[in-house]
XYZ file of C-alpha atoms in Angstrom:
500
model
C -2.848 29.648 -0.980
C -1.079 28.986 -4.457
C 1.748 30.493 -3.069
C 2.585 28.467 0.133
C 4.535 26.117 0.477
C 4.403 22.838 1.730
C 6.712 23.930 4.360
C 4.162 26.300 5.294
C 1.306 24.879 5.210
C 2.494 21.770 7.675
C 3.163 25.422 10.034
C -0.440 26.209 9.621
C -1.517 22.984 10.071
C 0.585 22.678 13.540
C -0.947 25.465 14.449
C -4.563 24.310 14.363
C -4.987 23.901 17.806
C -8.142 24.759 19.159
C -11.534 22.731 18.078
C -12.709 19.555 17.481
C -10.412 18.867 14.091
C -7.114 19.165 16.075
C -9.252 16.378 18.334
C -10.284 14.394 15.890
C -5.999 13.942 14.680
C -5.937 13.151 17.947
C -7.416 10.213 18.522
C -6.644 9.241 15.289
C -3.117 8.809 16.579
C -3.548 6.394 19.497
C -4.386 3.026 17.243
C -6.046 -0.336 17.844
C -3.923 -3.217 19.840
C -1.935 -5.720 17.382
C -4.435 -8.396 16.010
C -3.434 -11.534 18.773
C -3.531 -8.141 21.313
C -6.660 -7.465 20.455
C -7.181 -11.729 20.057
C -6.807 -12.101 23.672
C -8.656 -9.328 24.480
C -12.034 -11.404 23.550
C -10.807 -14.205 24.290
C -10.939 -13.215 27.520
C -14.343 -11.250 27.358
C -12.580 -8.305 27.465
C -13.736 -6.670 24.510
C -16.304 -8.023 21.463
C -16.411 -7.820 18.041
C -19.605 -6.218 17.717
C -17.863 -3.108 20.335
C -14.712 -3.109 17.662
C -16.217 -2.739 14.644
C -18.555 0.236 16.611
C -15.829 1.440 17.259
C -13.652 1.307 14.176
C -17.769 2.951 12.400
C -17.841 5.927 15.065
C -14.453 6.280 13.705
C -15.065 6.191 10.194
C -17.552 8.686 10.794
C -15.907 11.089 13.006
C -13.279 11.576 9.641
C -15.517 10.898 7.468
C -14.128 14.874 5.731
C -10.643 12.069 4.179
C -13.390 10.423 1.681
C -11.280 6.806 3.119
C -14.441 5.272 2.395
C -16.605 4.578 -1.231
C -19.651 2.502 0.909
C -20.039 1.465 4.235
C -21.091 -1.821 4.964
C -22.805 -1.315 8.778
C -25.625 -2.972 9.161
C -23.578 -5.881 7.445
C -20.432 -5.154 9.568
C -22.256 -5.479 12.880
C -24.305 -8.659 12.292
C -21.023 -10.573 11.200
C -19.586 -9.671 14.685
C -22.365 -10.130 16.896
C -22.471 -13.713 14.689
C -19.459 -13.954 15.316
C -19.240 -12.436 19.244
C -22.224 -15.951 19.332
C -20.316 -18.712 18.015
C -17.515 -17.380 20.240
C -19.194 -17.668 23.730
C -20.392 -21.200 22.512
C -16.215 -21.652 21.769
C -16.403 -21.860 18.360
C -13.347 -19.219 16.443
C -13.497 -19.796 13.129
C -9.530 -18.868 12.073
C -6.809 -16.224 13.431
C -9.160 -13.330 12.643
C -12.274 -14.091 14.228
C -14.233 -10.766 14.446
C -11.133 -8.430 13.379
C -12.795 -5.536 11.609
C -11.126 -5.517 7.919
C -11.312 -3.388 4.423
C -10.936 -4.415 0.417
C -9.835 -1.416 -1.720
C -12.865 -0.704 -4.305
C -11.462 -2.956 -6.689
C -11.658 -5.791 -4.927
C -15.066 -7.442 -4.928
C -17.230 -8.004 -1.935
C -20.315 -10.014 -2.303
C -22.926 -7.439 -2.006
C -20.710 -3.900 -2.149
C -20.558 -2.181 -5.200
C -16.840 -2.298 -6.861
C -16.476 1.084 -8.086
C -12.848 0.628 -9.238
C -13.088 4.608 -8.083
C -14.629 5.466 -11.365
C -18.754 6.276 -11.985
C -19.445 4.022 -14.995
C -18.475 1.113 -12.244
C -21.329 2.518 -9.401
C -23.845 0.005 -10.336
C -22.125 -2.952 -10.179
C -22.735 -5.065 -7.071
C -20.750 -8.739 -7.782
C -22.664 -11.961 -6.442
C -19.446 -13.562 -4.728
C -16.506 -12.719 -3.041
C -12.884 -12.169 -4.885
C -10.960 -14.953 -3.382
C -8.406 -13.035 -1.344
C -11.875 -12.091 0.497
C -13.903 -15.136 0.722
C -10.283 -16.229 2.425
C -9.853 -13.229 5.280
C -13.844 -14.033 5.378
C -12.919 -17.623 6.041
C -10.303 -17.054 8.783
C -13.129 -14.725 10.550
C -12.903 -11.478 8.922
C -15.615 -8.779 8.859
C -15.616 -6.163 5.835
C -16.433 -2.857 7.314
C -16.757 -1.300 3.299
C -14.660 -0.878 0.739
C -11.456 1.971 0.368
C -11.805 4.927 -1.749
C -8.614 4.543 -4.608
C -7.326 6.333 -7.462
C -9.902 6.092 -10.776
C -9.301 2.839 -12.015
C -6.060 2.145 -9.949
C -3.729 4.143 -12.115
C -2.712 7.110 -10.160
C -0.509 8.166 -6.974
C -2.375 9.835 -4.934
C -6.044 8.476 -4.532
C -6.889 12.730 -5.442
C -10.260 10.602 -7.300
C -12.748 13.478 -8.979
C -15.682 11.380 -9.084
C -15.794 10.717 -4.849
C -13.460 13.033 -3.411
C -9.918 13.331 -3.002
C -8.864 10.891 -0.302
C -6.757 13.121 2.687
C -4.160 12.295 4.437
C -3.894 10.511 7.742
C -1.773 12.686 9.948
C -2.688 15.825 7.474
C -6.061 16.211 5.608
C -4.911 19.233 3.004
C -2.038 16.160 1.790
C -2.138 13.555 -0.479
C -2.500 9.895 1.305
C -0.866 8.925 -1.307
C -2.288 5.854 -4.575
C -3.558 4.356 -5.417
C -4.565 2.369 -2.292
C -5.339 5.226 -0.150
C -7.700 4.627 1.663
C -7.034 1.166 2.742
C -4.006 2.750 4.391
C -5.894 5.823 5.826
C -8.574 4.263 7.318
C -5.535 1.416 8.984
C -3.867 4.525 9.647
C -6.619 6.631 11.469
C -8.263 3.813 13.800
C -11.207 2.724 11.424
C -10.091 -0.420 10.793
C -7.377 -3.090 12.098
C -5.788 -3.725 8.690
C -7.006 -4.321 4.988
C -6.891 -5.140 1.778
C -4.797 -2.782 -1.148
C -3.844 -3.168 -5.168
C -0.424 -2.945 -6.419
C 0.361 -3.144 -9.546
C 3.695 -0.205 -9.139
C 3.671 1.073 -5.694
C 0.154 1.308 -4.995
C 0.106 -0.493 -1.124
C 3.634 0.554 -0.285
C 3.042 3.956 -1.639
C 0.346 5.017 0.588
C 1.415 2.761 3.624
C 4.288 5.023 3.662
C 2.750 8.633 2.942
C 0.033 7.012 5.709
C 2.715 5.917 8.503
C 1.908 2.257 8.218
C 3.297 -1.683 6.953
C 1.960 -2.121 3.024
C 3.757 -5.426 1.497
C 3.041 -6.768 -2.131
C 4.291 -10.408 -2.747
C 5.862 -11.936 -4.986
C 3.946 -12.267 -7.872
C 0.934 -15.145 -8.319
C 1.438 -15.982 -4.862
C -2.176 -14.900 -3.747
C -5.880 -15.747 -6.222
C -6.183 -12.607 -8.555
C -9.375 -14.126 -10.023
C -12.094 -10.736 -8.493
C -10.478 -8.153 -9.258
C -11.354 -5.372 -11.794
C -7.444 -5.260 -13.107
C -5.350 -3.389 -14.926
C -2.542 -5.551 -15.679
C -2.590 -9.108 -15.893
C 1.718 -9.342 -15.358
C 2.054 -6.748 -12.811
C -1.219 -6.503 -10.577
C -1.173 -8.329 -6.707
C -3.754 -7.518 -3.812
C -1.314 -6.078 -1.855
C -2.149 -6.243 2.537
C -2.080 -3.289 4.530
C -1.947 -2.980 8.486
C -0.168 -1.782 11.344
C 2.223 -3.936 12.287
C 4.773 -6.299 9.980
C 3.231 -9.166 12.197
C -0.125 -8.312 10.580
C 0.785 -7.886 7.609
C 2.552 -11.387 7.912
C -0.621 -12.507 9.397
C -2.823 -11.761 6.542
C -0.710 -13.320 3.858
C -0.032 -16.723 5.718
C -3.964 -16.871 5.010
C -3.956 -15.484 1.821
C -1.635 -17.272 -0.125
C -3.228 -20.298 2.227
C -0.030 -21.241 4.492
C -0.352 -22.163 7.714
C 2.954 -22.002 10.705
C 4.600 -18.934 11.948
C 6.839 -16.509 10.873
C 9.831 -17.608 12.437
C 12.248 -15.254 13.986
C 15.368 -13.660 11.973
C 18.206 -12.088 13.522
C 19.849 -8.705 12.816
C 23.920 -9.827 13.728
C 25.279 -10.998 10.843
C 22.754 -10.029 8.173
C 23.385 -8.767 4.884
C 21.951 -5.995 3.438
C 22.499 -4.724 -0.133
C 22.102 -0.714 0.555
C 22.383 -0.077 -3.463
C 23.172 4.073 -3.302
C 22.879 4.305 -7.404
C 18.722 5.355 -8.311
C 17.089 4.657 -5.175
C 19.318 7.682 -3.193
C 19.211 9.916 -5.529
C 17.729 13.301 -4.829
C 16.034 12.807 -1.372
C 13.885 14.930 0.669
C 15.948 15.329 3.389
C 12.924 14.175 6.167
C 13.381 11.598 4.560
C 16.962 10.745 4.336
C 17.550 11.943 7.620
C 15.664 8.579 9.371
C 16.896 6.015 7.037
C 20.420 6.849 7.628
C 19.569 7.129 11.590
C 17.933 3.704 10.137
C 21.476 2.228 8.956
C 22.564 3.121 12.068
C 20.858 1.631 14.917
C 20.463 -2.110 11.786
C 24.630 -1.562 11.840
C 25.263 -1.325 15.201
C 22.392 -4.290 15.935
C 24.939 -6.286 13.808
C 24.216 -6.282 10.073
C 26.309 -6.051 7.499
C 25.639 -3.305 5.157
C 26.185 -4.214 1.275
C 27.183 -0.751 -1.114
C 26.510 -2.084 -4.689
C 23.703 -0.658 -7.204
C 21.987 -2.552 -9.515
C 23.651 -0.873 -12.629
C 21.253 0.592 -15.778
C 18.334 -0.245 -13.537
C 16.407 2.851 -14.110
C 16.391 2.215 -17.834
C 15.669 -1.697 -17.522
C 12.081 -0.576 -15.804
C 11.329 2.370 -18.405
C 11.406 -0.026 -20.531
C 9.678 -2.813 -19.019
C 6.339 -0.584 -16.950
C 4.768 1.535 -18.928
C 4.051 -0.418 -22.220
C 3.069 -4.169 -19.923
C 0.352 -2.286 -18.703
C -0.866 0.068 -21.097
C -1.184 -2.832 -23.424
C -3.334 -5.263 -20.810
C -5.630 -2.710 -19.130
C -7.425 -2.505 -22.887
C -8.034 -6.478 -22.938
C -8.337 -6.569 -19.694
C -10.790 -3.910 -18.604
C -12.041 -4.690 -21.622
C -13.296 -8.204 -20.624
C -14.303 -7.605 -17.405
C -16.695 -4.786 -18.905
C -18.366 -7.481 -21.555
C -18.559 -9.855 -17.816
C -20.254 -8.052 -15.087
C -21.698 -4.550 -17.678
C -22.936 -6.205 -20.678
C -23.707 -3.118 -23.305
C -20.761 -1.074 -21.931
C -17.669 0.052 -24.587
C -14.179 0.306 -23.734
C -15.236 4.024 -24.723
C -17.964 4.417 -22.569
C -16.108 3.304 -19.639
C -13.125 6.352 -20.810
C -15.768 9.126 -21.359
C -17.490 8.417 -18.328
C -13.671 9.190 -15.796
C -13.848 12.020 -13.747
C -10.167 12.300 -12.833
C -8.508 14.420 -15.969
C -4.805 12.445 -15.267
C -6.841 9.039 -15.941
C -8.542 9.936 -18.713
C -5.306 11.341 -20.352
C -3.909 7.398 -19.759
C -7.378 5.985 -20.478
C -7.349 7.879 -23.455
C -3.721 6.062 -24.825
C -5.295 2.639 -23.333
C -8.310 3.027 -26.078
C -5.700 4.240 -28.528
C -4.302 1.251 -28.321
C -0.057 3.114 -27.581
C 1.454 0.704 -27.332
C 1.702 -2.096 -30.167
C 1.834 -5.261 -29.636
C 5.722 -5.499 -30.819
C 6.690 -3.242 -28.173
C 4.348 -4.707 -25.145
C 6.481 -8.374 -26.122
C 9.769 -6.523 -25.963
C 8.503 -4.945 -22.938
C 7.284 -8.493 -21.154
C 10.143 -11.093 -23.771
C 13.388 -9.080 -23.458
C 13.651 -5.922 -20.531
C 11.054 -6.802 -17.656
C 13.806 -10.666 -18.012
C 16.557 -8.605 -17.580
C 15.547 -7.261 -14.577
C 14.601 -10.253 -13.439
C 18.026 -11.522 -13.553
C 19.710 -8.208 -13.104
C 17.861 -8.509 -9.698
C 18.147 -11.829 -9.039
C 22.147 -12.245 -9.214
C 22.704 -9.644 -7.000
C 21.456 -11.600 -4.419
C 23.303 -14.323 -5.145
C 27.061 -12.364 -6.252
C 26.333 -10.158 -3.235
C 24.856 -13.576 -0.947
C 22.476 -10.722 0.264
C 19.024 -11.505 1.325
C 16.754 -8.235 1.040
C 17.922 -4.520 -0.159
C 16.865 -1.656 1.909
C 15.541 1.373 0.722
C 13.382 4.548 1.096
C 9.736 3.123 0.315
C 9.281 6.805 -1.831
C 11.740 10.090 -2.576
C 9.572 11.986 -0.806
C 6.842 12.667 1.859
C 3.838 13.340 0.786
C 2.177 16.744 -0.885
C -0.247 18.834 -0.800
C -3.141 17.442 -2.083
C -3.882 19.753 -5.954
C -0.298 20.565 -6.099
C 1.221 16.589 -7.182
C -1.309 16.722 -10.936
C 1.342 17.137 -12.652
C 5.058 17.714 -10.903
C 6.106 18.021 -7.525
C 8.960 20.445 -5.425
C 11.737 18.627 -4.944
C 14.082 20.306 -3.355
C 13.817 22.992 -4.912
C 12.903 21.713 -8.214
C 9.612 20.383 -9.921
C 9.780 17.306 -10.563
C 7.264 15.195 -12.582
C 4.967 13.696 -9.430
C 4.428 10.731 -10.788
C 7.251 8.691 -12.042
C 8.918 10.583 -8.164
C 7.155 8.836 -6.201
C 6.875 5.827 -8.247
C 10.935 5.794 -9.009
C 12.293 3.122 -6.076
C 9.014 1.254 -5.610
C 8.361 0.400 -9.642
C 12.209 -2.018 -10.675
C 10.996 -4.660 -7.272
C 7.305 -4.632 -8.882
C 7.822 -5.603 -12.399
C 11.116 -8.114 -11.791
C 8.570 -10.132 -9.303
C 9.901 -9.258 -6.511
C 8.136 -8.941 -2.873
C 8.522 -6.235 -1.151
C 7.728 -4.234 2.823
C 7.520 -0.846 3.839
C 7.880 -0.140 7.058
C 7.222 3.268 8.740
C 10.203 4.529 10.518
C 10.252 7.560 13.669
C 10.852 10.851 12.067
C 10.371 13.877 14.756
C 6.677 15.448 15.819
C 4.615 17.218 13.743
C 6.262 15.464 10.211
C 4.810 13.804 7.406
C 5.640 9.869 7.718
C 8.066 8.228 6.138
C 8.676 4.533 5.004
C 11.750 2.000 4.145
C 11.469 -0.786 2.291
C 12.538 -3.525 1.929
C 12.428 -6.188 -1.316
C 13.374 -10.470 -1.646
C 14.720 -12.076 -4.206
C 11.419 -14.241 -5.802
C 9.952 -16.100 -3.737
C 11.383 -15.346 -0.356
C 8.083 -13.884 0.917
C 8.180 -14.878 4.765
C 11.639 -14.608 5.381
C 11.406 -10.779 4.060
C 8.431 -10.438 6.632
C 10.685 -11.919 9.107
C 13.462 -9.430 8.761
C 11.145 -6.966 8.347
C 9.789 -8.056 12.176
C 13.101 -7.703 13.034
C 13.279 -4.377 11.823
C 10.254 -3.055 13.522
C 10.849 -4.888 17.323
C 14.590 -2.750 16.482
C 12.996 0.068 15.829
C 10.167 -0.541 19.316
C 13.039 -1.373 21.553
C 14.921 1.631 20.580
C 11.294 4.589 21.264
C 10.915 2.330 23.716
C 14.598 4.179 25.082
C 13.778 7.319 23.849
C 10.766 6.685 26.224
C 11.972 6.248 29.146
C 15.738 8.759 28.500
C 13.225 11.838 27.991
C 11.426 10.744 31.592
């Protein structure tokens, strides 16, 4: 199979039209309704939380070959579902997530469940307390089904975890799920759960969202509580809510941020959106370029005003900012984590136990202190502020509310072919740098970013489009995303009627 191209593999997978393998993916292609619809069904007595949880657990069992979970809490989830059903019958509803199953990436602490961060040394670590973000979801009535698989220590973009197994794409198990929050994305995309939490350092919630056809959100840094996470960067890490719809992601955002109020309605007519063709649109796979250009045409027809202006020198500023910050901060963060939770284990013992070769190499750089404090301070105090000013000036000068671009320059590639390089338009390019190319700059600039799935031809792998907004514009950005989602839904309904 080593000489088979990605396109040939996709065609071969499409020919597997018989047996349980295809049936599983057919069932996965019919996702559960949105959270508001589920709440209405439960309020009318047409659905119980226990039924919803059982449905998710059965889907997880049928599709265990995707390796979406590291641990499932079947008994705990069913017990909580029954308690919440009893509360509802008694007239008590905890909040907007009452009885809704969610999942958490395995570097986010959930009380009583292992929190491995996808690495063998942490298999025995079971936190006593929920991360504050998880506690907020539970207080709103959510049920945690389990902890999802991820790229080891969140240091990668494939979720090709050598310790717990590679996460398979929701649409073709031979292809990568993206990372590092691949398990959460796949669990949502296949109907194992309704929504979930990932984390995002340079694209780790948005990349797998794009590659699996769901919604992924990175908030403005500091919007959500950061305690209770096995972090690799205090500057760049954040929890990233993931869901099937923008409205569901916005609901999670409101709860995680401790805010109230519904998402405002935004019209597309007259909305000014930046389209930075330089850098973000360079060397795109045709299967990515075409649906993004189709969306731009639809938005223009709906009255959106595109502003074609580039962010000058963004590639250089981003390179000077990103990796020096993470590699320097990871050393102290992981050392402090081990001191607090696994005393007696050193950073060296953690590095020695790492299973994934790509992560072992990066962690070796962390252990050796390859990034000096001087280089770190230059990145954080010189280049990062320049990058932030570049974005702020762009939004202000051009009077745009967001910028729009493909979430990733390419679709998912086969598992095992993305460790170092991938094929893009006939060339071999570095896998990691290529997949994070578009998501990383906004991460370093501390601005919010939202990935929304786009319509693609039947049998094609998913494609996502991202919108980034000014720092602190999270709710407005989500509202713009919801308007784009409505436009896509209307267009989809029109096509269905035409085809009939």
